[in-house]
Amino acid sequence: EYHRLDSICEEINQQGIADIHEAIEKMYPASEVLYYLHNSIANMYFWKSEDKKAIEYFRKSLEDEPEHYNVYYNMAISYHHLKDYRSEMKCFEKFLEMAKPDSNALQYAREAVEECRKVLFMKNQ
């Protein structure tokens, strides 16, 4: 029963991604709408733990609307899952540079940058 439900959820998720791709192809290329669509796909992959695909679409969403600093935060977490600490650190640094002072995630991002520096130091990178 569980396997069947999991299979149905995966099918719905794949159809959602396909539908968003179709919308991108058909729409007038308005950057704000493209940002939303690309970011939606990125988040679908992110929650499925398909981090390489998530990063691909996070990058596309930043091409559409580069001022959305929260994308850098999510992309950093995906890089963390892939153990790409240098890219993680760069994304968190970009997030810290752009984020609003009252953002709840600032402290976590600062700590993550320090952790990345320690790991890269220990690995002699």
Short mmCIF file of N, CA and C in Angstrom, two decimals:
data_model
loop_
_atom_site.label_atom_id
_atom_site.label_comp_id
_atom_site.label_asym_id
_atom_site.label_seq_id
_atom_site.Cartn_x
_atom_site.Cartn_y
_atom_site.Cartn_z
N GLU A 1 0.83 -1.20 0.00
CA GLU A 1 0.00 0.00 0.00
C GLU A 1 0.87 1.26 0.00
N TYR A 2 1.90 1.29 0.88
CA TYR A 2 2.78 2.45 0.97
C TYR A 2 3.54 2.66 -0.34
N HIS A 3 4.04 1.56 -0.92
CA HIS A 3 4.81 1.66 -2.17
C HIS A 3 3.94 2.25 -3.28
N ARG A 4 2.69 1.85 -3.34
CA ARG A 4 1.78 2.36 -4.36
C ARG A 4 1.56 3.87 -4.17
N LEU A 5 1.36 4.30 -2.94
CA LEU A 5 1.17 5.71 -2.65
C LEU A 5 2.43 6.51 -3.00
N ASP A 6 3.60 5.97 -2.66
CA ASP A 6 4.87 6.61 -2.99
C ASP A 6 5.01 6.76 -4.51
N SER A 7 4.62 5.74 -5.23
CA SER A 7 4.69 5.77 -6.69
C SER A 7 3.75 6.82 -7.27
N ILE A 8 2.55 6.94 -6.71
CA ILE A 8 1.59 7.93 -7.18
C ILE A 8 2.10 9.34 -6.90
N CYS A 9 2.68 9.56 -5.71
CA CYS A 9 3.24 10.87 -5.36
C CYS A 9 4.37 11.24 -6.32
N GLU A 10 5.22 10.31 -6.63
CA GLU A 10 6.34 10.57 -7.55
C GLU A 10 5.81 10.93 -8.93
N GLU A 11 4.79 10.23 -9.38
CA GLU A 11 4.19 10.50 -10.69
C GLU A 11 3.59 11.91 -10.71
N ILE A 12 2.90 12.29 -9.65
CA ILE A 12 2.31 13.63 -9.55
C ILE A 12 3.42 14.69 -9.55
N ASN A 13 4.48 14.44 -8.81
CA ASN A 13 5.60 15.37 -8.75
C ASN A 13 6.23 15.55 -10.13
N GLN A 14 6.46 14.45 -10.83
CA GLN A 14 7.05 14.52 -12.17
C GLN A 14 6.13 15.26 -13.12
N GLN A 15 4.82 15.04 -13.00
CA GLN A 15 3.87 15.75 -13.86
C GLN A 15 3.89 17.24 -13.54
N GLY A 16 4.02 17.60 -12.26
CA GLY A 16 4.10 19.01 -11.88
C GLY A 16 5.31 19.68 -12.49
N ILE A 17 6.44 19.01 -12.47
CA ILE A 17 7.66 19.55 -13.07
C ILE A 17 7.46 19.71 -14.57
N ALA A 18 6.87 18.72 -15.22
CA ALA A 18 6.62 18.80 -16.66
C ALA A 18 5.67 19.95 -17.00
N ASP A 19 4.64 20.13 -16.19
CA ASP A 19 3.68 21.22 -16.42
C ASP A 19 4.36 22.58 -16.30
N ILE A 20 5.24 22.73 -15.32
CA ILE A 20 5.95 24.00 -15.15
C ILE A 20 6.88 24.25 -16.34
N HIS A 21 7.55 23.20 -16.81
CA HIS A 21 8.41 23.35 -18.01
C HIS A 21 7.58 23.83 -19.20
N GLU A 22 6.41 23.26 -19.37
CA GLU A 22 5.53 23.64 -20.47
C GLU A 22 5.13 25.11 -20.35
N ALA A 23 4.81 25.54 -19.13
CA ALA A 23 4.45 26.94 -18.91
C ALA A 23 5.60 27.87 -19.27
N ILE A 24 6.81 27.47 -18.92
CA ILE A 24 7.99 28.29 -19.24
C ILE A 24 8.13 28.44 -20.75
N GLU A 25 7.96 27.35 -21.46
CA GLU A 25 8.10 27.39 -22.92
C GLU A 25 7.03 28.25 -23.59
N LYS A 26 5.82 28.27 -23.03
CA LYS A 26 4.70 28.96 -23.66
C LYS A 26 4.59 30.43 -23.29
N MET A 27 5.11 30.80 -22.16
CA MET A 27 4.87 32.16 -21.66
C MET A 27 5.79 33.19 -22.29
N TYR A 28 5.37 34.41 -22.22
CA TYR A 28 6.22 35.53 -22.59
C TYR A 28 7.31 35.61 -21.52
N PRO A 29 8.57 35.76 -21.91
CA PRO A 29 9.64 35.68 -20.92
C PRO A 29 9.71 36.88 -19.96
N ALA A 30 8.77 36.95 -19.05
CA ALA A 30 8.80 37.97 -18.00
C ALA A 30 9.65 37.42 -16.86
N SER A 31 10.69 38.15 -16.48
CA SER A 31 11.67 37.61 -15.53
C SER A 31 11.05 37.24 -14.19
N GLU A 32 10.09 38.01 -13.71
CA GLU A 32 9.49 37.70 -12.41
C GLU A 32 8.73 36.37 -12.44
N VAL A 33 8.03 36.13 -13.52
CA VAL A 33 7.28 34.87 -13.64
C VAL A 33 8.25 33.71 -13.85
N LEU A 34 9.26 33.92 -14.68
CA LEU A 34 10.26 32.87 -14.89
C LEU A 34 10.97 32.54 -13.58
N TYR A 35 11.28 33.57 -12.79
CA TYR A 35 11.89 33.33 -11.49
C TYR A 35 11.01 32.40 -10.66
N TYR A 36 9.74 32.72 -10.58
CA TYR A 36 8.81 31.93 -9.78
C TYR A 36 8.76 30.48 -10.27
N LEU A 37 8.69 30.29 -11.59
CA LEU A 37 8.60 28.94 -12.14
C LEU A 37 9.89 28.16 -11.91
N HIS A 38 11.04 28.77 -12.21
CA HIS A 38 12.31 28.08 -11.99
C HIS A 38 12.53 27.78 -10.51
N ASN A 39 12.18 28.72 -9.66
CA ASN A 39 12.35 28.51 -8.22
C ASN A 39 11.41 27.42 -7.72
N SER A 40 10.22 27.34 -8.29
CA SER A 40 9.29 26.26 -7.91
C SER A 40 9.87 24.89 -8.25
N ILE A 41 10.45 24.77 -9.44
CA ILE A 41 11.07 23.50 -9.83
C ILE A 41 12.25 23.21 -8.89
N ALA A 42 13.07 24.23 -8.63
CA ALA A 42 14.22 24.05 -7.74
C ALA A 42 13.78 23.52 -6.39
N ASN A 43 12.73 24.11 -5.84
CA ASN A 43 12.26 23.67 -4.53
C ASN A 43 11.67 22.27 -4.55
N MET A 44 11.05 21.87 -5.66
CA MET A 44 10.54 20.50 -5.77
C MET A 44 11.71 19.51 -5.73
N TYR A 45 12.78 19.83 -6.48
CA TYR A 45 13.96 18.96 -6.44
C TYR A 45 14.64 19.00 -5.08
N PHE A 46 14.69 20.19 -4.48
CA PHE A 46 15.30 20.35 -3.16
C PHE A 46 14.62 19.43 -2.14
N TRP A 47 13.29 19.43 -2.11
CA TRP A 47 12.56 18.62 -1.13
C TRP A 47 12.61 17.14 -1.46
N LYS A 48 12.97 16.81 -2.71
CA LYS A 48 13.17 15.40 -3.08
C LYS A 48 14.61 14.98 -2.84
N SER A 49 15.44 15.88 -2.32
CA SER A 49 16.87 15.64 -2.08
C SER A 49 17.63 15.36 -3.37
N GLU A 50 17.18 15.95 -4.45
CA GLU A 50 17.91 15.89 -5.72
C GLU A 50 18.66 17.20 -5.88
N ASP A 51 19.74 17.30 -5.11
CA ASP A 51 20.43 18.58 -4.94
C ASP A 51 21.08 19.11 -6.20
N LYS A 52 21.63 18.25 -7.05
CA LYS A 52 22.25 18.74 -8.28
C LYS A 52 21.21 19.42 -9.18
N LYS A 53 20.04 18.81 -9.30
CA LYS A 53 18.97 19.39 -10.09
C LYS A 53 18.45 20.67 -9.43
N ALA A 54 18.33 20.64 -8.11
CA ALA A 54 17.87 21.84 -7.40
C ALA A 54 18.80 23.01 -7.67
N ILE A 55 20.10 22.77 -7.58
CA ILE A 55 21.09 23.83 -7.82
C ILE A 55 20.95 24.38 -9.23
N GLU A 56 20.76 23.49 -10.19
CA GLU A 56 20.59 23.91 -11.59
C GLU A 56 19.44 24.92 -11.70
N TYR A 57 18.34 24.62 -11.06
CA TYR A 57 17.17 25.51 -11.17
C TYR A 57 17.26 26.72 -10.23
N PHE A 58 17.95 26.58 -9.12
CA PHE A 58 18.21 27.77 -8.30
C PHE A 58 19.02 28.77 -9.11
N ARG A 59 20.02 28.28 -9.85
CA ARG A 59 20.84 29.17 -10.69
C ARG A 59 19.98 29.86 -11.75
N LYS A 60 19.09 29.10 -12.38
CA LYS A 60 18.21 29.69 -13.40
C LYS A 60 17.32 30.76 -12.78
N SER A 61 16.81 30.52 -11.60
CA SER A 61 15.94 31.51 -10.96
C SER A 61 16.74 32.79 -10.64
N LEU A 62 18.01 32.64 -10.29
CA LEU A 62 18.85 33.81 -10.03
C LEU A 62 19.17 34.58 -11.32
N GLU A 63 19.24 33.87 -12.43
CA GLU A 63 19.43 34.56 -13.72
C GLU A 63 18.22 35.43 -14.02
N ASP A 64 17.04 34.95 -13.62
CA ASP A 64 15.80 35.68 -13.87
C ASP A 64 15.66 36.88 -12.93
N GLU A 65 15.95 36.69 -11.66
CA GLU A 65 15.77 37.72 -10.63
C GLU A 65 16.92 37.61 -9.62
N PRO A 66 18.06 38.23 -9.88
CA PRO A 66 19.24 38.05 -9.04
C PRO A 66 19.15 38.62 -7.63
N GLU A 67 18.14 39.43 -7.34
CA GLU A 67 18.08 40.05 -6.01
C GLU A 67 17.39 39.17 -4.96
N HIS A 68 16.94 37.99 -5.33
CA HIS A 68 16.28 37.10 -4.37
C HIS A 68 17.34 36.34 -3.56
N TYR A 69 17.77 36.95 -2.47
CA TYR A 69 18.87 36.42 -1.67
C TYR A 69 18.55 35.08 -1.01
N ASN A 70 17.28 34.80 -0.78
CA ASN A 70 16.91 33.53 -0.15
C ASN A 70 17.29 32.33 -1.01
N VAL A 71 17.41 32.53 -2.31
CA VAL A 71 17.82 31.45 -3.21
C VAL A 71 19.25 31.01 -2.87
N TYR A 72 20.11 31.97 -2.54
CA TYR A 72 21.49 31.63 -2.17
C TYR A 72 21.52 30.76 -0.92
N TYR A 73 20.63 31.03 0.00
CA TYR A 73 20.55 30.24 1.24
C TYR A 73 20.18 28.80 0.91
N ASN A 74 19.13 28.61 0.12
CA ASN A 74 18.70 27.26 -0.24
C ASN A 74 19.75 26.53 -1.08
N MET A 75 20.39 27.28 -1.97
CA MET A 75 21.43 26.67 -2.80
C MET A 75 22.61 26.24 -1.92
N ALA A 76 22.94 27.03 -0.92
CA ALA A 76 24.02 26.67 0.00
C ALA A 76 23.72 25.35 0.72
N ILE A 77 22.48 25.18 1.13
CA ILE A 77 22.11 23.93 1.80
C ILE A 77 22.23 22.74 0.84
N SER A 78 21.85 22.94 -0.41
CA SER A 78 22.03 21.86 -1.40
C SER A 78 23.50 21.52 -1.58
N TYR A 79 24.35 22.55 -1.66
CA TYR A 79 25.79 22.29 -1.76
C TYR A 79 26.30 21.56 -0.52
N HIS A 80 25.76 21.90 0.64
CA HIS A 80 26.16 21.21 1.87
C HIS A 80 25.85 19.72 1.77
N HIS A 81 24.66 19.39 1.28
CA HIS A 81 24.29 17.98 1.11
C HIS A 81 25.25 17.25 0.18
N LEU A 82 25.79 17.97 -0.80
CA LEU A 82 26.73 17.38 -1.76
C LEU A 82 28.18 17.43 -1.26
N LYS A 83 28.37 17.98 -0.06
CA LYS A 83 29.70 18.13 0.55
C LYS A 83 30.63 19.01 -0.30
N ASP A 84 30.04 19.97 -1.01
CA ASP A 84 30.80 20.96 -1.78
C ASP A 84 30.89 22.21 -0.90
N TYR A 85 31.83 22.18 0.04
CA TYR A 85 31.90 23.21 1.07
C TYR A 85 32.31 24.57 0.53
N ARG A 86 33.15 24.60 -0.48
CA ARG A 86 33.56 25.87 -1.06
C ARG A 86 32.36 26.58 -1.69
N SER A 87 31.56 25.86 -2.46
CA SER A 87 30.37 26.46 -3.07
C SER A 87 29.33 26.82 -2.01
N GLU A 88 29.21 25.97 -1.00
CA GLU A 88 28.30 26.27 0.11
C GLU A 88 28.69 27.59 0.76
N MET A 89 29.98 27.73 1.05
CA MET A 89 30.47 28.94 1.71
C MET A 89 30.21 30.17 0.84
N LYS A 90 30.47 30.08 -0.45
CA LYS A 90 30.25 31.22 -1.35
C LYS A 90 28.78 31.63 -1.38
N CYS A 91 27.89 30.65 -1.40
CA CYS A 91 26.45 30.96 -1.42
C CYS A 91 26.01 31.60 -0.11
N PHE A 92 26.48 31.07 1.02
CA PHE A 92 26.13 31.68 2.30
C PHE A 92 26.70 33.10 2.40
N GLU A 93 27.91 33.30 1.90
CA GLU A 93 28.50 34.65 1.93
C GLU A 93 27.67 35.62 1.08
N LYS A 94 27.23 35.16 -0.07
CA LYS A 94 26.39 36.01 -0.93
C LYS A 94 25.06 36.30 -0.22
N PHE A 95 24.49 35.29 0.42
CA PHE A 95 23.27 35.49 1.20
C PHE A 95 23.49 36.55 2.27
N LEU A 96 24.59 36.43 3.02
CA LEU A 96 24.88 37.38 4.10
C LEU A 96 25.07 38.80 3.56
N GLU A 97 25.65 38.90 2.38
CA GLU A 97 25.88 40.20 1.76
C GLU A 97 24.55 40.87 1.37
N MET A 98 23.58 40.07 0.96
CA MET A 98 22.34 40.61 0.41
C MET A 98 21.16 40.62 1.39
N ALA A 99 21.19 39.78 2.40
CA ALA A 99 20.02 39.59 3.27
C ALA A 99 19.70 40.84 4.08
N LYS A 100 18.45 40.96 4.42
CA LYS A 100 18.00 42.06 5.27
C LYS A 100 18.49 41.82 6.69
N PRO A 101 18.81 42.88 7.40
CA PRO A 101 19.37 42.74 8.76
C PRO A 101 18.49 41.94 9.72
N ASP A 102 17.20 41.91 9.50
CA ASP A 102 16.31 41.22 10.43
C ASP A 102 16.02 39.77 10.04
N SER A 103 16.74 39.27 9.07
CA SER A 103 16.51 37.89 8.62
C SER A 103 16.87 36.90 9.73
N ASN A 104 16.00 35.95 9.97
CA ASN A 104 16.23 34.94 11.01
C ASN A 104 17.38 34.00 10.67
N ALA A 105 17.70 33.89 9.41
CA ALA A 105 18.69 32.92 8.97
C ALA A 105 20.12 33.46 9.02
N LEU A 106 20.30 34.71 9.37
CA LEU A 106 21.65 35.30 9.35
C LEU A 106 22.63 34.58 10.26
N GLN A 107 22.23 34.28 11.47
CA GLN A 107 23.14 33.63 12.42
C GLN A 107 23.54 32.25 11.92
N TYR A 108 22.57 31.49 11.42
CA TYR A 108 22.88 30.16 10.90
C TYR A 108 23.87 30.27 9.74
N ALA A 109 23.65 31.22 8.84
CA ALA A 109 24.53 31.39 7.68
C ALA A 109 25.94 31.75 8.13
N ARG A 110 26.07 32.65 9.12
CA ARG A 110 27.40 33.01 9.63
C ARG A 110 28.13 31.79 10.20
N GLU A 111 27.40 31.01 10.98
CA GLU A 111 28.00 29.79 11.56
C GLU A 111 28.38 28.78 10.48
N ALA A 112 27.54 28.67 9.45
CA ALA A 112 27.84 27.73 8.36
C ALA A 112 29.10 28.14 7.61
N VAL A 113 29.27 29.44 7.37
CA VAL A 113 30.48 29.93 6.70
C VAL A 113 31.71 29.56 7.52
N GLU A 114 31.65 29.74 8.82
CA GLU A 114 32.79 29.39 9.68
C GLU A 114 33.07 27.89 9.64
N GLU A 115 32.03 27.09 9.65
CA GLU A 115 32.20 25.63 9.56
C GLU A 115 32.84 25.24 8.24
N CYS A 116 32.40 25.85 7.15
CA CYS A 116 32.99 25.58 5.83
C CYS A 116 34.47 25.93 5.82
N ARG A 117 34.81 27.08 6.39
CA ARG A 117 36.22 27.49 6.45
C ARG A 117 37.05 26.47 7.22
N LYS A 118 36.51 25.98 8.33
CA LYS A 118 37.22 24.97 9.12
C LYS A 118 37.42 23.68 8.32
N VAL A 119 36.37 23.21 7.65
CA VAL A 119 36.47 21.98 6.87
C VAL A 119 37.48 22.15 5.74
N LEU A 120 37.40 23.27 5.04
CA LEU A 120 38.34 23.50 3.93
C LEU A 120 39.77 23.62 4.45
N PHE A 121 39.96 24.24 5.59
CA PHE A 121 41.28 24.33 6.20
C PHE A 121 41.81 22.95 6.54
N MET A 122 40.97 22.13 7.17
CA MET A 122 41.38 20.78 7.55
C MET A 122 41.71 19.92 6.33
N LYS A 123 41.01 20.18 5.22
CA LYS A 123 41.26 19.42 3.99
C LYS A 123 42.38 20.06 3.17
N ASN A 124 42.96 21.14 3.70
CA ASN A 124 44.05 21.85 3.02
C ASN A 124 43.61 22.43 1.68
N GLN A 125 42.40 22.95 1.64
CA GLN A 125 41.88 23.52 0.40
C GLN A 125 41.77 25.01 0.60
#
